[in-house]
Every structure is written in structure tokens, then in C-alpha cells.
XYZ file of C-alpha atoms in Angstrom:
668
model
C 159.611 139.449 79.041
C 157.289 140.432 76.190
C 156.408 144.100 76.584
C 152.662 143.549 76.107
C 152.761 140.870 78.791
C 154.417 143.385 81.113
C 151.755 145.979 80.323
C 149.000 143.551 81.226
C 150.869 142.423 84.322
C 151.074 146.031 85.485
C 147.279 145.952 85.769
C 147.438 142.679 87.697
C 150.026 144.056 90.084
C 148.196 147.299 90.768
C 144.885 145.480 91.245
C 146.177 142.937 93.726
C 148.332 145.504 95.578
C 145.535 148.053 96.009
C 143.011 145.447 97.124
C 145.537 143.897 99.495
C 146.409 147.257 101.052
C 142.718 148.093 101.490
C 142.007 144.513 102.583
C 138.848 144.966 100.568
C 137.877 144.778 96.923
C 137.703 142.553 93.867
C 141.088 141.620 92.369
C 139.928 138.706 90.213
C 138.227 140.504 87.321
C 140.986 143.097 86.736
C 143.562 140.324 86.697
C 141.445 138.257 84.313
C 140.668 141.076 81.879
C 144.148 142.618 81.834
C 145.022 141.538 78.293
C 141.648 142.629 76.914
C 142.091 146.018 78.574
C 145.585 146.415 77.156
C 144.430 145.718 73.614
C 141.461 148.065 73.830
C 143.084 150.978 75.616
C 146.403 150.891 73.776
C 145.240 150.023 70.274
C 141.582 150.963 69.784
C 140.200 153.381 72.368
C 140.412 157.000 71.206
C 140.781 159.183 74.276
C 142.860 162.031 75.618
C 144.033 161.833 79.239
C 144.764 165.562 79.076
C 141.131 166.369 78.305
C 138.729 163.711 79.613
C 135.750 165.793 78.393
C 136.791 165.953 74.725
C 133.398 165.642 72.951
C 134.484 163.165 70.282
C 136.298 160.735 72.577
C 135.309 157.100 72.627
C 133.322 156.211 75.729
C 134.411 153.366 77.985
C 132.060 151.865 80.571
C 133.071 149.310 83.186
C 129.683 147.704 83.735
C 131.183 145.044 86.018
C 132.146 147.910 88.295
C 133.210 145.750 91.213
C 136.462 145.349 89.264
C 137.076 149.069 89.630
C 140.839 148.664 90.044
C 140.980 147.721 86.379
C 139.679 151.166 85.450
C 141.765 153.014 88.029
C 144.898 151.213 86.856
C 144.129 152.102 83.235
C 143.493 155.746 84.046
C 146.691 155.995 86.069
C 148.889 154.166 83.569
C 147.653 156.002 80.474
C 148.252 159.436 81.985
C 145.048 160.735 83.555
C 145.273 162.917 86.641
C 145.001 159.958 88.979
C 148.330 159.671 90.806
C 149.658 156.549 92.467
C 148.821 158.073 95.846
C 145.147 157.696 94.975
C 145.583 154.037 94.039
C 147.234 153.489 97.397
C 144.119 155.014 98.998
C 141.776 152.599 97.211
C 138.407 152.400 99.006
C 139.431 154.978 101.615
C 137.493 158.030 102.741
C 137.460 160.870 100.186
C 139.833 159.127 97.794
C 139.333 159.345 94.038
C 139.325 155.549 93.956
C 136.135 154.442 95.711
C 135.036 150.822 95.817
C 133.030 151.189 92.623
C 133.676 153.794 89.911
C 131.853 157.053 90.600
C 131.066 159.697 88.007
C 132.783 163.039 88.692
C 135.137 161.432 91.217
C 138.158 160.430 89.124
C 138.800 161.933 85.675
C 137.901 159.534 82.879
C 135.108 157.744 84.733
C 132.141 158.083 82.378
C 129.428 156.724 84.683
C 128.853 155.287 88.136
C 128.765 151.510 87.990
C 128.494 148.669 90.457
C 124.776 147.822 90.513
C 125.138 145.242 87.777
C 123.405 145.617 84.430
C 123.210 149.382 84.615
C 126.591 150.161 83.075
C 125.727 148.333 79.861
C 122.341 150.076 79.925
C 124.005 153.489 80.314
C 126.276 152.560 77.428
C 123.254 151.930 75.213
C 122.191 155.506 75.945
C 125.674 156.819 75.143
C 125.782 154.968 71.830
C 122.300 156.229 70.989
C 123.361 159.792 71.825
C 126.331 159.483 69.456
C 124.063 158.328 66.650
C 121.480 161.049 67.199
C 124.072 163.833 67.420
C 125.834 162.547 64.307
C 122.572 162.558 62.365
C 121.841 166.101 63.487
C 125.243 167.770 63.117
C 127.447 165.824 60.681
C 127.770 167.083 57.137
C 129.358 165.429 54.063
C 133.070 165.030 54.721
C 132.745 166.672 58.130
C 131.852 164.001 60.669
C 132.401 165.929 63.870
C 130.528 163.250 65.819
C 132.128 159.874 65.152
C 133.105 157.652 68.061
C 132.456 154.278 69.657
C 131.101 153.214 73.022
C 132.943 150.267 74.582
C 131.694 148.245 77.536
C 133.137 145.533 79.729
C 130.530 143.369 81.444
C 130.382 140.093 83.300
C 128.006 137.296 84.211
C 126.260 139.432 86.824
C 125.404 142.088 84.238
C 124.101 139.350 81.959
C 121.785 138.035 84.665
C 120.343 141.359 85.790
C 117.092 142.220 84.046
C 118.175 145.733 83.101
C 120.666 144.320 80.604
C 117.920 142.369 78.840
C 115.788 145.500 78.477
C 118.557 147.785 77.258
C 120.377 145.300 75.027
C 117.159 144.295 73.289
C 116.496 147.972 72.558
C 120.063 148.455 71.303
C 119.606 145.637 68.825
C 116.254 146.959 67.663
C 117.766 150.401 67.068
C 120.832 148.976 65.330
C 123.458 150.792 67.406
C 126.472 149.705 65.378
C 129.006 151.754 67.357
C 128.249 149.940 70.604
C 130.838 147.235 71.339
C 130.557 145.123 74.486
C 133.132 142.629 75.753
C 131.617 139.880 77.883
C 134.040 138.535 80.474
C 132.969 134.896 80.681
C 135.029 133.573 83.565
C 132.409 131.197 84.948
C 132.645 132.618 88.468
C 130.265 134.631 90.620
C 129.943 135.109 94.370
C 128.055 131.878 95.037
C 130.202 129.801 92.713
C 133.566 128.131 92.640
C 135.295 126.514 89.675
C 132.465 126.827 87.191
C 129.526 125.949 89.425
C 127.826 129.037 88.064
C 125.981 126.666 85.727
C 123.851 125.617 88.653
C 121.891 128.821 88.116
C 123.079 130.379 84.867
C 122.734 128.354 81.669
C 121.654 131.044 79.211
C 122.746 130.559 75.623
C 124.365 133.991 75.451
C 125.161 133.775 71.766
C 121.611 132.983 70.703
C 120.207 135.494 73.159
C 122.166 138.385 71.680
C 121.730 137.231 68.118
C 117.996 137.204 68.781
C 118.291 140.804 69.941
C 119.898 141.679 66.606
C 123.517 141.876 67.771
C 126.623 140.610 66.039
C 128.199 138.037 68.362
C 131.881 137.117 68.135
C 132.131 133.943 70.244
C 134.889 131.896 71.812
C 137.537 134.606 71.948
C 140.490 133.734 74.167
C 140.627 136.773 76.423
C 144.304 136.189 77.144
C 145.336 136.049 73.477
C 146.019 139.645 72.540
C 145.971 138.900 68.811
C 142.585 137.194 69.067
C 141.181 140.098 71.059
C 142.568 142.568 68.535
C 140.963 140.697 65.631
C 137.637 140.630 67.437
C 137.698 144.375 68.103
C 138.576 145.108 64.476
C 135.696 142.938 63.303
C 133.351 144.668 65.739
C 134.335 148.098 64.409
C 133.650 147.029 60.830
C 130.025 146.211 61.699
C 127.926 149.347 61.153
C 124.328 148.146 61.469
C 124.421 146.045 64.633
C 125.914 146.357 68.101
C 128.572 143.753 68.809
C 129.124 141.393 71.721
C 132.626 139.948 71.965
C 132.313 136.797 74.036
C 135.674 136.407 75.730
C 136.746 133.428 77.813
C 139.029 134.412 80.696
C 140.454 133.018 83.915
C 139.529 135.054 86.949
C 142.642 136.183 88.887
C 144.881 134.814 86.138
C 148.414 134.442 87.428
C 147.494 133.667 91.024
C 148.878 130.176 91.700
C 146.130 128.848 93.998
C 143.269 131.326 93.662
C 142.992 131.702 89.899
C 139.681 130.331 88.599
C 138.141 130.267 92.083
C 135.349 132.202 93.728
C 137.787 133.218 96.447
C 139.413 135.675 94.034
C 136.182 137.446 93.164
C 135.567 139.719 96.127
C 138.422 139.499 98.630
C 142.100 140.306 98.871
C 144.356 137.476 97.729
C 146.414 137.528 100.906
C 150.065 138.482 101.291
C 151.405 134.995 100.517
C 149.308 134.672 97.349
C 150.293 138.160 96.217
C 153.972 137.275 96.621
C 153.458 133.963 94.837
C 151.614 135.724 92.005
C 154.496 138.135 91.548
C 156.817 135.194 91.182
C 154.467 133.323 88.860
C 154.000 136.195 86.421
C 157.586 137.403 86.634
C 156.728 140.777 88.182
C 159.820 141.578 90.239
C 158.838 145.066 91.392
C 157.695 146.111 94.871
C 154.073 146.982 95.587
C 152.809 150.060 93.716
C 156.028 150.389 91.733
C 155.795 150.598 87.935
C 159.016 150.680 85.875
C 159.487 153.620 83.564
C 159.424 151.551 80.371
C 156.024 150.147 81.371
C 154.693 153.659 81.942
C 156.022 154.594 78.518
C 154.271 151.620 76.973
C 150.968 152.763 78.438
C 151.280 156.541 78.066
C 148.408 157.805 75.895
C 148.856 161.528 76.447
C 150.635 162.380 73.211
C 148.495 160.034 71.143
C 145.341 161.429 72.723
C 146.380 165.050 72.263
C 147.140 164.376 68.591
C 143.731 162.771 68.088
C 142.014 165.760 69.663
C 144.042 168.199 67.563
C 142.956 166.383 64.394
C 139.349 166.644 65.521
C 139.756 170.342 66.307
C 141.053 170.967 62.788
C 138.031 169.112 61.450
C 135.732 171.137 63.666
C 137.374 174.398 62.552
C 136.613 173.494 58.931
C 133.074 172.604 59.973
C 132.668 175.875 61.835
C 133.826 177.829 58.818
C 131.200 176.246 56.567
C 128.440 175.841 59.157
C 128.873 178.547 61.810
C 125.315 178.344 63.133
C 125.455 174.579 63.551
C 128.899 174.796 65.149
C 127.683 177.329 67.702
C 124.703 175.113 68.473
C 126.974 172.085 68.892
C 129.143 174.013 71.351
C 126.085 175.110 73.326
C 124.618 171.636 73.418
C 127.783 169.837 74.461
C 128.390 172.461 77.158
C 124.916 171.784 78.557
C 123.876 175.431 78.303
C 120.290 176.460 77.618
C 119.362 179.044 74.964
C 119.702 182.605 76.226
C 116.001 183.272 75.793
C 114.882 180.187 77.728
C 113.781 182.054 80.857
C 111.930 184.657 78.775
C 110.078 181.891 76.938
C 109.080 180.290 80.217
C 107.865 183.600 81.642
C 105.770 184.227 78.539
C 104.313 180.714 78.721
C 103.404 181.107 82.396
C 101.573 184.358 81.661
C 99.777 182.765 78.721
C 98.647 179.774 80.774
C 97.569 182.089 83.589
C 95.399 184.074 81.188
C 93.840 180.948 79.641
C 92.900 179.529 83.049
C 92.300 176.018 81.691
C 91.105 173.208 83.934
C 92.912 170.150 82.578
C 94.848 167.156 83.889
C 98.404 168.079 84.766
C 99.603 165.368 82.358
C 97.847 167.383 79.641
C 99.314 170.587 81.004
C 102.721 168.913 80.767
C 102.146 168.159 77.100
C 101.092 171.760 76.497
C 104.314 172.977 78.077
C 106.346 170.602 75.914
C 104.535 171.745 72.776
C 105.656 175.290 73.549
C 109.214 174.698 74.764
C 110.378 171.703 72.721
C 110.727 173.492 69.350
C 113.312 175.852 70.850
C 115.083 173.077 72.799
C 116.422 170.530 70.296
C 118.376 168.894 73.109
C 115.138 167.521 74.558
C 114.827 163.860 73.622
C 111.680 162.225 74.913
C 110.062 158.860 75.142
C 107.777 156.580 77.051
C 107.679 152.989 78.262
C 104.786 152.014 75.977
C 102.492 154.644 77.505
C 102.882 157.564 75.108
C 99.143 158.113 74.769
C 98.731 158.094 78.551
C 101.844 159.999 79.585
C 101.295 162.557 76.784
C 105.041 162.838 76.224
C 104.865 163.147 72.434
C 104.375 166.543 70.796
C 104.008 167.895 67.260
C 107.769 168.263 66.802
C 108.505 164.728 68.003
C 110.295 162.558 65.464
C 110.473 158.864 66.270
C 113.942 157.331 66.586
C 114.385 154.272 64.384
C 117.205 152.077 63.112
C 118.731 154.818 61.006
C 119.162 158.562 61.214
C 118.137 160.822 64.024
C 114.998 161.740 65.879
C 113.986 163.000 69.286
C 111.402 160.531 70.544
C 112.069 156.954 71.656
C 109.503 154.207 71.947
C 111.170 152.301 74.793
C 108.590 149.527 74.977
C 107.562 148.070 78.321
C 111.036 148.598 79.781
C 110.836 151.112 82.634
C 114.170 150.120 84.203
C 115.981 150.016 80.881
C 114.416 153.298 79.797
C 115.624 155.189 82.859
C 119.129 153.706 82.658
C 119.351 154.543 78.945
C 118.193 158.081 79.722
C 121.104 158.440 82.143
C 123.445 157.339 79.356
C 121.998 159.937 76.997
C 122.589 162.631 79.595
C 126.071 161.393 80.508
C 127.152 161.455 76.879
C 126.252 165.119 76.586
C 124.221 167.095 74.090
C 120.817 165.959 75.339
C 118.311 166.490 78.107
C 116.320 163.235 78.126
C 112.815 162.828 79.490
C 110.752 159.667 79.646
C 107.317 158.719 80.854
C 105.546 155.933 82.682
C 102.960 155.643 85.456
C 104.158 156.770 88.879
C 103.499 153.344 90.378
C 105.980 151.838 87.908
C 108.785 154.032 89.205
C 109.387 151.008 91.437
C 110.587 149.052 88.411
C 113.129 151.771 87.636
C 114.114 152.555 91.205
C 117.787 151.588 90.959
C 118.284 153.645 87.787
C 116.642 156.644 89.442
C 118.909 156.259 92.439
C 122.061 156.144 90.320
C 120.932 159.215 88.369
C 120.503 161.062 91.666
C 123.864 159.779 92.923
C 125.613 160.945 89.748
C 123.739 164.257 89.570
C 122.737 163.905 85.920
C 120.086 166.003 84.206
C 117.229 163.657 83.354
C 113.483 164.180 83.698
C 110.990 161.496 84.664
C 107.390 162.128 83.656
C 105.367 160.070 86.130
C 101.661 160.329 85.392
C 98.594 158.753 87.051
C 99.938 160.044 90.337
C 97.305 158.953 92.889
C 94.100 157.047 93.558
C 92.580 159.650 91.265
C 93.526 157.478 88.295
C 90.512 155.412 89.237
C 89.326 152.141 87.800
C 92.690 150.434 87.225
C 92.698 149.836 90.942
C 95.327 149.382 93.651
C 97.887 147.683 91.394
C 98.202 150.964 89.496
C 97.451 153.487 92.237
C 100.608 154.908 93.852
C 100.425 155.378 97.614
C 103.975 155.558 98.982
C 105.708 156.592 95.767
C 105.717 160.380 96.041
C 107.079 160.217 99.583
C 109.742 157.661 98.693
C 110.974 159.741 95.755
C 111.172 162.816 97.981
C 113.287 160.839 100.436
C 115.866 160.003 97.750
C 118.864 162.349 98.117
C 119.284 164.731 95.167
C 116.026 163.693 93.503
C 113.919 166.786 92.843
C 110.192 166.075 92.945
C 107.453 168.358 91.630
C 103.742 167.644 92.012
C 101.995 170.608 90.363
C 98.348 171.484 90.928
C 97.465 173.094 87.567
C 98.787 174.351 84.233
C 100.847 177.200 85.651
C 102.593 175.096 88.284
C 103.217 172.450 85.603
C 105.038 175.013 83.456
C 107.190 176.159 86.371
C 107.969 172.546 87.268
C 109.086 171.756 83.724
C 111.241 174.885 83.583
C 112.913 173.941 86.864
C 113.575 170.404 85.633
C 115.057 171.573 82.337
C 117.170 174.221 84.016
C 118.552 171.926 86.701
C 122.110 170.810 85.940
C 122.997 168.895 89.085
C 120.477 166.096 89.263
C 117.310 164.395 88.055
C 113.729 165.580 88.441
C 110.508 163.631 88.848
C 107.296 165.269 87.662
C 104.217 163.721 89.284
C 101.155 164.401 87.145
C 97.446 163.652 87.337
C 95.340 161.557 85.018
C 92.185 163.439 86.015
C 91.401 167.084 85.306
C 92.125 169.584 88.051
C 90.727 173.106 88.528
C 92.784 176.105 87.504
C 93.869 178.382 90.342
C 93.920 182.120 89.742
C 96.933 183.884 91.246
C 98.269 187.358 91.759
C 101.370 188.312 89.709
C 103.672 187.977 92.720
C 102.424 184.459 93.342
C 103.540 183.413 89.867
C 107.100 184.215 90.949
C 106.726 182.401 94.260
C 105.980 179.056 92.596
C 109.656 178.718 91.726
C 110.417 178.598 95.445
C 108.710 175.223 95.808
C 106.055 176.286 98.325
C 104.116 179.507 98.632
C 101.006 181.155 100.022
C 98.283 180.415 97.504
C 95.286 181.728 99.445
C 95.597 183.916 102.534
C 93.297 183.848 105.501
C 90.668 186.489 104.804
C 90.619 189.482 107.127
C 92.554 187.924 109.999
C 95.720 186.156 110.975
C 95.516 182.475 110.038
C 94.249 180.135 112.720
C 95.537 177.173 110.723
C 97.672 176.526 107.645
C 96.662 173.856 105.159
C 99.516 172.526 103.008
C 98.573 170.651 99.840
C 100.036 169.419 96.568
C 98.759 168.369 93.166
C 95.108 167.500 92.800
C 94.523 167.978 96.526
C 95.180 171.721 96.337
C 91.663 172.278 95.032
C 90.290 170.270 97.974
C 92.219 172.491 100.384
C 90.870 175.641 98.730
C 87.302 174.371 99.012
C 87.872 173.571 102.677
C 89.115 177.116 103.217
C 85.820 178.453 101.840
C 83.790 176.208 104.126
C 85.793 177.296 107.143
C 85.634 180.981 106.213
C 81.840 180.702 106.261
C 82.160 179.496 109.850
C 84.512 182.308 110.802
C 87.685 180.178 110.779
C 90.615 181.901 109.074
C 92.794 179.493 107.080
C 95.866 179.992 104.906
C 96.393 177.544 102.021
C 99.956 176.802 101.011
C 100.638 175.032 97.733
C 103.863 173.068 97.955
C 104.608 171.530 94.542
C 108.233 170.807 95.497
C 109.163 170.149 99.107
C 112.838 169.854 98.194
C 112.986 173.276 96.567
C 111.013 174.805 99.440
C 113.349 173.302 102.034
C 116.326 175.001 100.372
C 114.826 178.482 100.641
C 116.184 180.864 103.249
C 114.781 180.643 106.733
C 113.000 183.984 106.524
C 111.034 182.921 103.463
C 110.113 179.537 104.929
C 109.049 181.159 108.185
C 106.925 183.628 106.254
C 105.053 180.816 104.536
C 104.879 178.495 107.551
C 105.158 180.699 110.675
C 105.800 178.978 113.969
C 102.946 178.593 116.392
C 100.213 178.244 113.770
C 98.642 174.754 113.622
C 99.038 172.929 110.325
C 97.217 170.312 108.275
C 98.745 168.606 105.245
C 96.629 167.126 102.468
C 97.988 164.626 99.948
C 96.608 161.388 98.516
C 99.595 159.379 99.716
C 101.236 158.058 102.858
C 100.857 160.547 105.742
C 104.158 160.105 107.586
C 106.251 162.209 105.195
C 104.263 165.324 106.081
C 105.012 165.123 109.816
C 108.177 167.165 109.160
C 105.892 170.113 108.357
C 102.873 169.625 110.623
C 104.544 168.013 113.652
C 102.878 165.550 115.983
C 100.370 168.185 117.024
C 99.198 168.766 113.451
C 97.128 166.533 111.182
C 97.645 164.826 107.841
C 94.801 163.941 105.527
C 96.412 161.093 103.629
C 96.047 157.420 102.815
C 97.928 154.641 104.585
C 96.507 151.638 102.763
C 96.271 150.483 99.155
C 93.494 151.824 96.969
C 90.383 150.392 95.335
C 89.053 149.935 91.816
C 86.416 152.588 91.154
C 86.072 155.936 89.377
C 88.534 158.468 90.720
C 85.900 160.872 91.995
C 84.263 158.141 94.039
C 87.596 157.114 95.510
C 88.376 160.624 96.695
C 85.080 160.610 98.590
C 85.575 157.068 99.883
C 89.036 157.882 101.242
C 87.854 161.210 102.716
C 89.708 163.553 100.383
C 86.853 166.029 100.608
C 86.592 169.655 101.642
C 84.365 168.698 104.559
C 86.865 166.189 105.920
C 89.771 168.631 105.575
C 87.706 171.287 107.357
C 87.039 168.805 110.153
C 90.758 168.101 110.450
C 91.473 171.837 110.646
C 88.962 172.369 113.435
C 90.431 169.388 115.223
C 93.975 170.803 115.333
C 92.717 174.269 116.296
C 90.840 172.765 119.224
C 93.890 170.977 120.633
């Protein structure tokens, strides 16, 4: 048997065996893309199984992540630390081979995929990161950043809207080192034998050519020479991303289930597995790979040699450009400058002394103006709302078709923007932030969720955070959004009340390495709150005593966030005049507060003291703090179109109404 045929058949065997043993999974795509994978991974992909984090490796993204056994087979066969025992535990509890590839689970998995369309969108971010880093660090004859991003994707990725957003942006930016292979097998879950055309008739070639991509059509995905020629042609193109349109047969080799929907998302069955072995000439038992096949796949020596060559190049670079080399090391390690905390402390003191009453979106811009010049890893952007989100600063340089930059005009593409941001972060060397209105976080929800699941460092600047945005009305006024973001595991949410809290929120977001952060910022101006020096330190703890009950133990605690903090403080004054002692707690980040030690939390919110929460959003979230016996001044309906100040009165976000709520809980 031809050796390359055997190498491809090893993927088929491992895919059908693992899925059969788990009695769950998707064998069809790995079996159909086996030849394409062999050509790419053995003859084009530059990677080192011994060091999956090598900075100048090519990136590989399996956007059609349901075919995860393709990736696991490749990682195992080429020499990554993914033993056969893990393939045998495919889709089992705590294995390194979950149903869809998960970042930080198995070595060599560059991103979490499965929700279709997002892998290709992440890949756009990775390719953009490569281009931006190359423009910043490469010097004549010393290209220390020089690699490709490869993607496999299928019909489902093509149909999902995220791929349209991200691929259009990739074409506009001319990301020539992005190479995608489209697995056109004509099958999806609702189809059988090509009936996909009942609902999918896009002219893929014209679509991607219209985006500005090079398209290489009609490639036989089972002809290794044709695939090789296509990849070589793709790599020669420098100014445009490339889509290789490959025709394949799903579950190729399976006698009765090839080219059927039955092979997409279910085990083939023991009889079909045995028949497939016979049909493809694979005479080995389940999970057994002959030594000569392992040798044909082994990429460890080749990968180590490639990394050694790069290290020699980097050593020459470091000798000529020691400052830049040190900065490159810092950036790719994800470390912040040593003076970052000192800069933040100085900024907080400066903002405290200025005592400016501005919108927190403006405060956010002020913070960026101060911190961005010393943080070149910050790469910003906005979904066509730069002038509203205030995400651009004096040091922002717009990213175009050539060269570098640190600010991206994403266009009206919230979902694509957030998925691309994840790709930028996953690549390394950048901390991306991007802005849109809070209400439009719904468009990007799936990308936010995957960022939280992966634990990547990205920052979402969500402005116009409440009914306070005013006249645009209920279509643009977020009601449930703050609460829903707080409920997302590993999503940090900050809703600051003034300039100082905005600075602390930004510092926390930048410093966080294990997940994304959402900053919820006002359109309208908010009063500045004067604090004692100790209180400036307490902000970092997510919730703190902002104003103590004067002269007595508190009879009630009012918890507030964002623009409603000033309402709570006014209510405290009204109540003090009536002899009612009230403590006001500002809680810009409930997640950070909840992680504080019990003694601190009990000191801020002691048991037995009635509580009232105030936030211009859905009330139910706050029951965890106030209990059923407390009260929440919130809003449980959609807003209205009117000036923001009028809406706060109309919906009873007033000091008088908060004071009434306080007296009500005290009287119970």
C-alpha cells in the first residue's frame, strides 16, 4: 500500500475507532479530510510537538470542530503529548479529548471550536496578530515573526453569520498569510446525499472573491498532489487570504455510509467499521498503529529543527536589537511592564485630585490615554461606534491593508469583532479591547461565552449601559444585559460609578490573565465621588463601603453600581436628615467582591442589617445580596424614548424613591 495512503488511513481508523468506542461523535469529517490533513501537517505546517507554544509556529484551527478526532489523531500521530490512552477516552470525563477541541486541554489545540463559524473568525484574529507583530518587530533580514494561519472549515461554518463578518474583514485587511480549506462534502445534519442544496446554494467562490480573497476552486480533496499544489499556490499569495475549495466525500472508505448524513454525527457501527477496515486495506486492530506509520507521521525532529533555526535567527536579532528582543519576550509571555501597577496608582491619585464629573465612557478614554502609550500590546477597536465608545486615543494608529497599527475599525460586526479579538489574544503578544453598545452584546454573545470558556484576556468596552442613554429608546437601552453577563462563568464585569472606579476597572481588566472582562460604561455624565485614601484601595476588591452611616450603626445598607451610586448617596442624605442611618456600598464588580474572603465580605455587608440594591436593570440578580426580605430598585420592563434624566425619574430611579424603599425594609 502507498505510504501516504496508509498515513491518511491511520486518521480514518483512529476517528472511527474512537467514535465507536465512545458511541458518540462525528467520524465523517475526519475520514473525509484525511488526505488534506496529511498534506498540510506533513508537508506545509511548521510546528514543534515538543514545544506547542513556540512563538513562530504556524497556527492550525479546526473550525469544523465537531470533527475533533481529526485534530486529536494528528496531534497523537505527529508526536504531541497526547497518548493513545487519551484517544481511547474520547468524550469521557476529564479526558484530554473532549467532544470538541478545547483550548488548554490537549497540547497543540490553539482555540476552542465547535460553535460553527467562530474558529475561522478566531483564525482571522490570529493572522492579523501575526501581521501586526511582524510590522512592529521584524527588521531587514531578521523576520522573527513569519508564519501562516491555516483553517479547516465546513458548510456549517460557511452558513453561520460570524464567518461572513470575519472573512469580509480579513479580505479588506488583506491578510495574505491566512489560508482556509473549505471541506465541501455536501452533507450537514438535515441532509443526505447532497440535499444540502435545499437550503444552501451560496456561490462560495464569488462570495469570497467579493470579500477580496484568492479562491482556488474545484480541488479534489482526496488527491494529495492537487491539495499540495493548492497549498503552494496559497502560500505564494501575499496580499490576499486564500480559500481552497476542496471537494471531499464524507466518511470516505465506509462502504455504505460514505456520502451520507448518517456518517456526520454518529458512530458507524461495528459492522461498518469492520467493513471499512476491509475496504481501505487497514488490517490492524482498533487503536493500533504500525511503527512505520508512526515514523511517517513523526514531526518531532523536523519541528525541533525548525525551532532551532528560529532561535538562531532570534539570537542574531537580539544581538542587534536587544531592547526590541526583550520587549518581544515580554509581550509573547503575556507579562505587563514592571511599572504598570505604579502607573495605575499614580493615575488613580491624579483622577481623585481632579474630581471630574464626566461620563464613565469618557473616563475610560482618559484612562486609555494615560495607560496606552506604555502598553503597546493594547490593540483597540470598535464596531463602527468609535466616536460613541470613545475607544480611540491619541496614540491610536489605524490598521489598514499593509503594515501595523493598534486600532481596528471593525465595521458593524459585533460578533465578528469579538471572535477576532479572541484570536488576537490566543495568538499572543496582544491584549485586545473593542467597543460597542451594551445592548449589542447580544449579537456577540457566543463569542463572549467562548472567550470566558477559554479564559483568554480580552476586554469588551460596552457603553450606553442603561436607560440613561436616553432618546434612542428601548431598542438601544439594555435592561437584562448586565445581569446576564454577570451570570456567565468566568466573565468579569465592572460597572464603575466615576473616573476613579473606571481606572481601577481598566487596571483589573488589563491585569487579568485568566479570562475576559466587560466594562459597562455610561453615556451620560455622572458625579465624582470623593473618597478617603483607604477607600481607593478597597475599590480593587469589587465592593466596598463608600459612605458610612453617620454617627450610628447602619439601619440599612444600600448597594449600588454605576450611575445609580450617586442616587444612593443622595438618598442617604435624605434619610440622614430624618435620623435614619444608612451605609452606601459601591459594588462595581460583583464577581470580584464574591471572591473576597468571608471576613471582608461580612465587614461590608454584615448579617442582620436590611439591604436595598439600586441598579437600572433587572432586579432578580440582586436577590443574592438583599434576600427576599430586602428590596431592589430596578427595572423589569423595556425602556422608553426620552431624555435620560426624564427616564430616571419616570422609572423611579430617584433619591426619594430609594429612601422610601429603605424605610420600607426597615419597617418590616
